mmCIF file with all atom_site columns, C-alpha atoms in Angstrom:
data_model
loop_
_atom_site.group_PDB
_atom_site.id
_atom_site.type_symbol
_atom_site.label_atom_id
_atom_site.label_alt_id
_atom_site.label_comp_id
_atom_site.label_asym_id
_atom_site.label_entity_id
_atom_site.label_seq_id
_atom_site.pdbx_PDB_ins_code
_atom_site.Cartn_x
_atom_site.Cartn_y
_atom_site.Cartn_z
_atom_site.occupancy
_atom_site.B_iso_or_equiv
_atom_site.pdbx_formal_charge
_atom_site.auth_seq_id
_atom_site.auth_comp_id
_atom_site.auth_asym_id
_atom_site.auth_atom_id
_atom_site.pdbx_PDB_model_num
ATOM 1   C CA . UNK A 1 1   ? -42.362 -24.178 15.811  1.00 0.00 ? 29  UNK A CA 1
ATOM 2   C CA . UNK A 1 2   ? -41.884 -24.835 11.761  1.00 0.00 ? 30  UNK A CA 1
ATOM 3   C CA . UNK A 1 3   ? -44.202 -21.931 10.707  1.00 0.00 ? 31  UNK A CA 1
ATOM 4   C CA . UNK A 1 4   ? -42.572 -19.697 13.486  1.00 0.00 ? 32  UNK A CA 1
ATOM 5   C CA . UNK A 1 5   ? -39.195 -20.176 11.982  1.00 0.00 ? 33  UNK A CA 1
ATOM 6   C CA . UNK A 1 6   ? -40.631 -19.863 8.095   1.00 0.00 ? 34  UNK A CA 1
ATOM 7   C CA . UNK A 1 7   ? -41.950 -16.676 8.814   1.00 0.00 ? 35  UNK A CA 1
ATOM 8   C CA . UNK A 1 8   ? -39.037 -15.515 10.546  1.00 0.00 ? 36  UNK A CA 1
ATOM 9   C CA . UNK A 1 9   ? -37.476 -16.011 7.614   1.00 0.00 ? 37  UNK A CA 1
ATOM 10  C CA . UNK A 1 10  ? -39.512 -15.253 5.074   1.00 0.00 ? 38  UNK A CA 1
ATOM 11  C CA . UNK A 1 11  ? -40.349 -11.769 7.105   1.00 0.00 ? 39  UNK A CA 1
ATOM 12  C CA . UNK A 1 12  ? -36.747 -11.016 6.492   1.00 0.00 ? 40  UNK A CA 1
ATOM 13  C CA . UNK A 1 13  ? -36.880 -12.013 2.569   1.00 0.00 ? 41  UNK A CA 1
ATOM 14  C CA . UNK A 1 14  ? -39.724 -9.819  2.189   1.00 0.00 ? 42  UNK A CA 1
ATOM 15  C CA . UNK A 1 15  ? -37.590 -6.802  4.302   1.00 0.00 ? 43  UNK A CA 1
ATOM 16  C CA . UNK A 1 16  ? -34.952 -7.644  2.229   1.00 0.00 ? 44  UNK A CA 1
ATOM 17  C CA . UNK A 1 17  ? -37.102 -6.614  -1.072  1.00 0.00 ? 45  UNK A CA 1
ATOM 18  C CA . UNK A 1 18  ? -38.255 -3.618  0.043   1.00 0.00 ? 46  UNK A CA 1
ATOM 19  C CA . UNK A 1 19  ? -35.366 -2.431  1.267   1.00 0.00 ? 47  UNK A CA 1
ATOM 20  C CA . UNK A 1 20  ? -33.984 -3.163  -2.501  1.00 0.00 ? 48  UNK A CA 1
ATOM 21  C CA . UNK A 1 21  ? -36.925 -1.615  -4.152  1.00 0.00 ? 49  UNK A CA 1
ATOM 22  C CA . UNK A 1 22  ? -36.582 1.517   -2.119  1.00 0.00 ? 50  UNK A CA 1
ATOM 23  C CA . UNK A 1 23  ? -32.914 1.899   -2.620  1.00 0.00 ? 51  UNK A CA 1
ATOM 24  C CA . UNK A 1 24  ? -33.901 1.455   -6.452  1.00 0.00 ? 52  UNK A CA 1
ATOM 25  C CA . UNK A 1 25  ? -36.036 4.630   -6.349  1.00 0.00 ? 53  UNK A CA 1
ATOM 26  C CA . UNK A 1 26  ? -33.627 6.806   -4.180  1.00 0.00 ? 54  UNK A CA 1
ATOM 27  C CA . UNK A 1 27  ? -31.301 5.726   -7.286  1.00 0.00 ? 55  UNK A CA 1
ATOM 28  C CA . UNK A 1 28  ? -33.048 7.402   -9.655  1.00 0.00 ? 56  UNK A CA 1
ATOM 29  C CA . UNK A 1 29  ? -33.133 10.171  -7.508  1.00 0.00 ? 57  UNK A CA 1
ATOM 30  C CA . UNK A 1 30  ? -29.551 10.539  -7.650  1.00 0.00 ? 58  UNK A CA 1
ATOM 31  C CA . UNK A 1 31  ? -29.377 10.428  -11.430 1.00 0.00 ? 59  UNK A CA 1
ATOM 32  C CA . UNK A 1 32  ? -31.930 13.462  -10.638 1.00 0.00 ? 60  UNK A CA 1
ATOM 33  C CA . UNK A 1 33  ? -29.650 15.316  -8.258  1.00 0.00 ? 61  UNK A CA 1
ATOM 34  C CA . UNK A 1 34  ? -26.773 15.304  -10.742 1.00 0.00 ? 62  UNK A CA 1
ATOM 35  C CA . UNK A 1 35  ? -28.250 16.625  -13.539 1.00 0.00 ? 63  UNK A CA 1
ATOM 36  C CA . UNK A 1 36  ? -29.417 13.137  -15.565 1.00 0.00 ? 64  UNK A CA 1
ATOM 37  C CA . UNK A 1 37  ? -32.951 13.618  -16.420 1.00 0.00 ? 65  UNK A CA 1
ATOM 38  C CA . UNK A 1 38  ? -35.179 11.224  -15.002 1.00 0.00 ? 66  UNK A CA 1
ATOM 39  C CA . UNK A 1 39  ? -39.049 11.155  -14.268 1.00 0.00 ? 67  UNK A CA 1
ATOM 40  C CA . UNK A 1 40  ? -41.640 9.994   -11.726 1.00 0.00 ? 68  UNK A CA 1
ATOM 41  C CA . UNK A 1 41  ? -42.165 6.885   -14.513 1.00 0.00 ? 69  UNK A CA 1
ATOM 42  C CA . UNK A 1 42  ? -38.372 5.849   -13.918 1.00 0.00 ? 70  UNK A CA 1
ATOM 43  C CA . UNK A 1 43  ? -38.517 5.909   -10.291 1.00 0.00 ? 71  UNK A CA 1
ATOM 44  C CA . UNK A 1 44  ? -41.688 3.765   -10.220 1.00 0.00 ? 72  UNK A CA 1
ATOM 45  C CA . UNK A 1 45  ? -40.061 1.495   -12.280 1.00 0.00 ? 73  UNK A CA 1
ATOM 46  C CA . UNK A 1 46  ? -37.458 1.211   -10.838 1.00 0.00 ? 74  UNK A CA 1
ATOM 47  C CA . UNK A 1 47  ? -39.311 0.455   -7.532  1.00 0.00 ? 75  UNK A CA 1
ATOM 48  C CA . UNK A 1 48  ? -41.605 -1.709  -9.528  1.00 0.00 ? 76  UNK A CA 1
ATOM 49  C CA . UNK A 1 49  ? -38.703 -4.086  -10.802 1.00 0.00 ? 77  UNK A CA 1
ATOM 50  C CA . UNK A 1 50  ? -36.656 -4.102  -7.873  1.00 0.00 ? 78  UNK A CA 1
ATOM 51  C CA . UNK A 1 51  ? -39.837 -5.153  -6.221  1.00 0.00 ? 79  UNK A CA 1
ATOM 52  C CA . UNK A 1 52  ? -40.609 -8.083  -7.904  1.00 0.00 ? 80  UNK A CA 1
ATOM 53  C CA . UNK A 1 53  ? -36.915 -9.292  -9.051  1.00 0.00 ? 81  UNK A CA 1
ATOM 54  C CA . UNK A 1 54  ? -37.019 -9.798  -5.094  1.00 0.00 ? 82  UNK A CA 1
ATOM 55  C CA . UNK A 1 55  ? -40.513 -11.168 -4.346  1.00 0.00 ? 83  UNK A CA 1
ATOM 56  C CA . UNK A 1 56  ? -42.411 -9.046  -3.182  1.00 0.00 ? 84  UNK A CA 1
ATOM 57  C CA . UNK A 1 57  ? -46.317 -9.814  -4.267  1.00 0.00 ? 85  UNK A CA 1
ATOM 58  C CA . UNK A 1 58  ? -47.705 -6.691  -3.800  1.00 0.00 ? 86  UNK A CA 1
ATOM 59  C CA . UNK A 1 59  ? -45.943 -2.975  -3.452  1.00 0.00 ? 87  UNK A CA 1
ATOM 60  C CA . UNK A 1 60  ? -48.671 -1.515  -1.026  1.00 0.00 ? 88  UNK A CA 1
ATOM 61  C CA . UNK A 1 61  ? -47.554 1.894   -1.277  1.00 0.00 ? 89  UNK A CA 1
ATOM 62  C CA . UNK A 1 62  ? -44.309 4.072   -2.514  1.00 0.00 ? 90  UNK A CA 1
ATOM 63  C CA . UNK A 1 63  ? -43.661 7.850   -1.738  1.00 0.00 ? 91  UNK A CA 1
ATOM 64  C CA . UNK A 1 64  ? -41.251 10.786  -2.332  1.00 0.00 ? 92  UNK A CA 1
ATOM 65  C CA . UNK A 1 65  ? -39.679 11.873  0.713   1.00 0.00 ? 93  UNK A CA 1
ATOM 66  C CA . UNK A 1 66  ? -37.425 14.742  1.922   1.00 0.00 ? 94  UNK A CA 1
ATOM 67  C CA . UNK A 1 67  ? -34.076 14.140  3.400   1.00 0.00 ? 95  UNK A CA 1
ATOM 68  C CA . UNK A 1 68  ? -35.670 13.212  6.881   1.00 0.00 ? 96  UNK A CA 1
ATOM 69  C CA . UNK A 1 69  ? -38.206 11.170  5.553   1.00 0.00 ? 97  UNK A CA 1
ATOM 70  C CA . UNK A 1 70  ? -41.373 13.912  5.283   1.00 0.00 ? 98  UNK A CA 1
ATOM 71  C CA . UNK A 1 71  ? -44.025 12.429  2.703   1.00 0.00 ? 99  UNK A CA 1
ATOM 72  C CA . UNK A 1 72  ? -43.744 14.404  -0.265  1.00 0.00 ? 100 UNK A CA 1
ATOM 73  C CA . UNK A 1 73  ? -45.980 12.679  -2.170  1.00 0.00 ? 101 UNK A CA 1
ATOM 74  C CA . UNK A 1 74  ? -46.785 9.964   -4.149  1.00 0.00 ? 102 UNK A CA 1
ATOM 75  C CA . UNK A 1 75  ? -44.341 7.737   -6.989  1.00 0.00 ? 103 UNK A CA 1
ATOM 76  C CA . UNK A 1 76  ? -46.344 7.306   -9.779  1.00 0.00 ? 104 UNK A CA 1
ATOM 77  C CA . UNK A 1 77  ? -48.478 10.844  -9.686  1.00 0.00 ? 105 UNK A CA 1
ATOM 78  C CA . UNK A 1 78  ? -46.931 11.811  -12.521 1.00 0.00 ? 106 UNK A CA 1
ATOM 79  C CA . UNK A 1 79  ? -44.427 14.456  -11.185 1.00 0.00 ? 107 UNK A CA 1
ATOM 80  C CA . UNK A 1 80  ? -41.009 13.892  -8.651  1.00 0.00 ? 108 UNK A CA 1
ATOM 81  C CA . UNK A 1 81  ? -41.923 16.706  -6.298  1.00 0.00 ? 109 UNK A CA 1
ATOM 82  C CA . UNK A 1 82  ? -39.495 19.601  -5.355  1.00 0.00 ? 110 UNK A CA 1
ATOM 83  C CA . UNK A 1 83  ? -36.957 18.532  -2.645  1.00 0.00 ? 111 UNK A CA 1
ATOM 84  C CA . UNK A 1 84  ? -37.757 14.683  -3.244  1.00 0.00 ? 112 UNK A CA 1
ATOM 85  C CA . UNK A 1 85  ? -34.407 13.150  -1.701  1.00 0.00 ? 113 UNK A CA 1
ATOM 86  C CA . UNK A 1 86  ? -35.815 9.513   -0.914  1.00 0.00 ? 114 UNK A CA 1
ATOM 87  C CA . UNK A 1 87  ? -37.997 6.952   -1.708  1.00 0.00 ? 115 UNK A CA 1
ATOM 88  C CA . UNK A 1 88  ? -40.071 5.400   1.201   1.00 0.00 ? 116 UNK A CA 1
ATOM 89  C CA . UNK A 1 89  ? -41.999 1.920   0.350   1.00 0.00 ? 117 UNK A CA 1
ATOM 90  C CA . UNK A 1 90  ? -44.438 -0.355  1.679   1.00 0.00 ? 118 UNK A CA 1
ATOM 91  C CA . UNK A 1 91  ? -45.022 -3.778  0.522   1.00 0.00 ? 119 UNK A CA 1
ATOM 92  C CA . UNK A 1 92  ? -45.362 -7.365  0.886   1.00 0.00 ? 120 UNK A CA 1
ATOM 93  C CA . UNK A 1 93  ? -45.333 -11.065 0.286   1.00 0.00 ? 121 UNK A CA 1
ATOM 94  C CA . UNK A 1 94  ? -47.563 -14.403 0.608   1.00 0.00 ? 122 UNK A CA 1
ATOM 95  C CA . UNK A 1 95  ? -45.989 -17.319 1.270   1.00 0.00 ? 123 UNK A CA 1
ATOM 96  C CA . UNK A 1 96  ? -47.326 -20.602 2.115   1.00 0.00 ? 124 UNK A CA 1
ATOM 97  C CA . UNK A 1 97  ? -47.183 -22.331 5.518   1.00 0.00 ? 125 UNK A CA 1
ATOM 98  C CA . UNK A 1 98  ? -46.438 -25.800 6.905   1.00 0.00 ? 126 UNK A CA 1
ATOM 99  C CA . UNK A 1 99  ? -48.531 -26.722 10.024  1.00 0.00 ? 127 UNK A CA 1
ATOM 100 C CA . UNK A 1 100 ? -51.004 -24.061 10.170  1.00 0.00 ? 128 UNK A CA 1
ATOM 101 C CA . UNK A 1 101 ? -52.211 -24.784 6.363   1.00 0.00 ? 129 UNK A CA 1
ATOM 102 C CA . UNK A 1 102 ? -53.586 -28.075 8.287   1.00 0.00 ? 130 UNK A CA 1
ATOM 103 C CA . UNK A 1 103 ? -55.826 -25.391 10.962  1.00 0.00 ? 131 UNK A CA 1
ATOM 104 C CA . UNK A 1 104 ? -57.175 -23.601 8.057   1.00 0.00 ? 132 UNK A CA 1
ATOM 105 C CA . UNK A 1 105 ? -54.330 -20.744 7.418   1.00 0.00 ? 133 UNK A CA 1
ATOM 106 C CA . UNK A 1 106 ? -52.378 -22.444 4.689   1.00 0.00 ? 134 UNK A CA 1
ATOM 107 C CA . UNK A 1 107 ? -51.254 -19.089 3.741   1.00 0.00 ? 135 UNK A CA 1
ATOM 108 C CA . UNK A 1 108 ? -49.698 -16.142 5.675   1.00 0.00 ? 136 UNK A CA 1
ATOM 109 C CA . UNK A 1 109 ? -48.325 -12.447 4.468   1.00 0.00 ? 137 UNK A CA 1
ATOM 110 C CA . UNK A 1 110 ? -45.281 -10.701 5.545   1.00 0.00 ? 138 UNK A CA 1
ATOM 111 C CA . UNK A 1 111 ? -44.929 -6.958  4.750   1.00 0.00 ? 139 UNK A CA 1
ATOM 112 C CA . UNK A 1 112 ? -42.416 -4.506  5.837   1.00 0.00 ? 140 UNK A CA 1
ATOM 113 C CA . UNK A 1 113 ? -41.474 -0.693  5.030   1.00 0.00 ? 141 UNK A CA 1
ATOM 114 C CA . UNK A 1 114 ? -38.207 0.914   4.229   1.00 0.00 ? 142 UNK A CA 1
ATOM 115 C CA . UNK A 1 115 ? -36.816 4.508   3.446   1.00 0.00 ? 143 UNK A CA 1
ATOM 116 C CA . UNK A 1 116 ? -33.849 5.530   1.183   1.00 0.00 ? 144 UNK A CA 1
ATOM 117 C CA . UNK A 1 117 ? -32.687 8.656   1.161   1.00 0.00 ? 145 UNK A CA 1
ATOM 118 C CA . UNK A 1 118 ? -29.595 10.047  -1.749  1.00 0.00 ? 146 UNK A CA 1
ATOM 119 C CA . UNK A 1 119 ? -27.606 12.937  -1.235  1.00 0.00 ? 147 UNK A CA 1
ATOM 120 C CA . UNK A 1 120 ? -24.142 14.597  -1.446  1.00 0.00 ? 148 UNK A CA 1
ATOM 121 C CA . UNK A 1 121 ? -21.912 13.089  0.681   1.00 0.00 ? 149 UNK A CA 1
ATOM 122 C CA . UNK A 1 122 ? -20.272 15.921  2.152   1.00 0.00 ? 150 UNK A CA 1
ATOM 123 C CA . UNK A 1 123 ? -19.430 15.444  5.378   1.00 0.00 ? 151 UNK A CA 1
ATOM 124 C CA . UNK A 1 124 ? -17.029 12.451  4.071   1.00 0.00 ? 152 UNK A CA 1
ATOM 125 C CA . UNK A 1 125 ? -15.086 14.352  2.378   1.00 0.00 ? 153 UNK A CA 1
ATOM 126 C CA . UNK A 1 126 ? -15.147 12.594  -0.593  1.00 0.00 ? 154 UNK A CA 1
ATOM 127 C CA . UNK A 1 127 ? -17.818 14.218  -1.977  1.00 0.00 ? 155 UNK A CA 1
ATOM 128 C CA . UNK A 1 128 ? -20.077 13.363  -4.627  1.00 0.00 ? 156 UNK A CA 1
ATOM 129 C CA . UNK A 1 129 ? -23.488 11.614  -4.297  1.00 0.00 ? 157 UNK A CA 1
ATOM 130 C CA . UNK A 1 130 ? -24.608 8.566   -2.217  1.00 0.00 ? 158 UNK A CA 1
ATOM 131 C CA . UNK A 1 131 ? -27.696 6.658   -2.182  1.00 0.00 ? 159 UNK A CA 1
ATOM 132 C CA . UNK A 1 132 ? -28.065 4.711   1.076   1.00 0.00 ? 160 UNK A CA 1
ATOM 133 C CA . UNK A 1 133 ? -30.920 2.814   2.809   1.00 0.00 ? 161 UNK A CA 1
ATOM 134 C CA . UNK A 1 134 ? -31.949 3.465   5.853   1.00 0.00 ? 162 UNK A CA 1
ATOM 135 C CA . UNK A 1 135 ? -34.665 2.063   8.169   1.00 0.00 ? 163 UNK A CA 1
ATOM 136 C CA . UNK A 1 136 ? -36.370 5.107   10.089  1.00 0.00 ? 164 UNK A CA 1
ATOM 137 C CA . UNK A 1 137 ? -39.195 4.025   12.135  1.00 0.00 ? 165 UNK A CA 1
ATOM 138 C CA . UNK A 1 138 ? -39.642 0.968   9.756   1.00 0.00 ? 166 UNK A CA 1
ATOM 139 C CA . UNK A 1 139 ? -42.170 -1.750  10.651  1.00 0.00 ? 167 UNK A CA 1
ATOM 140 C CA . UNK A 1 140 ? -42.356 -5.130  10.270  1.00 0.00 ? 168 UNK A CA 1
ATOM 141 C CA . UNK A 1 141 ? -45.323 -7.873  10.751  1.00 0.00 ? 169 UNK A CA 1
ATOM 142 C CA . UNK A 1 142 ? -46.743 -11.179 9.595   1.00 0.00 ? 170 UNK A CA 1
ATOM 143 C CA . UNK A 1 143 ? -49.985 -11.934 9.514   1.00 0.00 ? 171 UNK A CA 1
ATOM 144 C CA . UNK A 1 144 ? -51.509 -13.566 10.646  1.00 0.00 ? 172 UNK A CA 1
ATOM 145 C CA . UNK A 1 145 ? -49.252 -15.273 12.716  1.00 0.00 ? 173 UNK A CA 1
ATOM 146 C CA . UNK A 1 146 ? -47.405 -12.812 15.893  1.00 0.00 ? 174 UNK A CA 1
ATOM 147 C CA . UNK A 1 147 ? -44.353 -14.213 16.334  1.00 0.00 ? 175 UNK A CA 1
ATOM 148 C CA . UNK A 1 148 ? -42.189 -12.366 14.309  1.00 0.00 ? 176 UNK A CA 1
ATOM 149 C CA . UNK A 1 149 ? -43.657 -8.413  14.509  1.00 0.00 ? 177 UNK A CA 1
ATOM 150 C CA . UNK A 1 150 ? -41.132 -5.927  15.276  1.00 0.00 ? 178 UNK A CA 1
ATOM 151 C CA . UNK A 1 151 ? -39.998 -2.124  14.865  1.00 0.00 ? 179 UNK A CA 1
ATOM 152 C CA . UNK A 1 152 ? -36.905 -1.174  13.462  1.00 0.00 ? 180 UNK A CA 1
ATOM 153 C CA . UNK A 1 153 ? -35.091 2.700   15.057  1.00 0.00 ? 181 UNK A CA 1
ATOM 154 C CA . UNK A 1 154 ? -32.256 3.534   12.658  1.00 0.00 ? 182 UNK A CA 1
#
């Protein structure tokens, strides 16, 4: 029960950190959409710094997406692909267990995925560009525990 509750809390922390990292990357893309020069390095730095600041141990992958989530290329690959409007981040963090450590599992890993997209908010009537986080088919898991694995849809 203790480790299960801890795993659930760590999973939420991981999801929040990965959400923030994806949002940071999408915010850089929003700057580019309105004409501010950005580079792939700007996006990669925003993702990495935000992930680290939010306790993410490892950014397992970061990719550019179009507005519907189709992957267009790798963040950190040197160029921002034409049509990139989103950033998808997979990340994880290691955390210590309490009781499970007694039986040889002193540490577990929580992982999460998030996609954030940006674009003009035309339907709102206000215009402008808005970066917004979405969890489209995001998956989260705690390994080796099975208590907290979930799938998010929308």
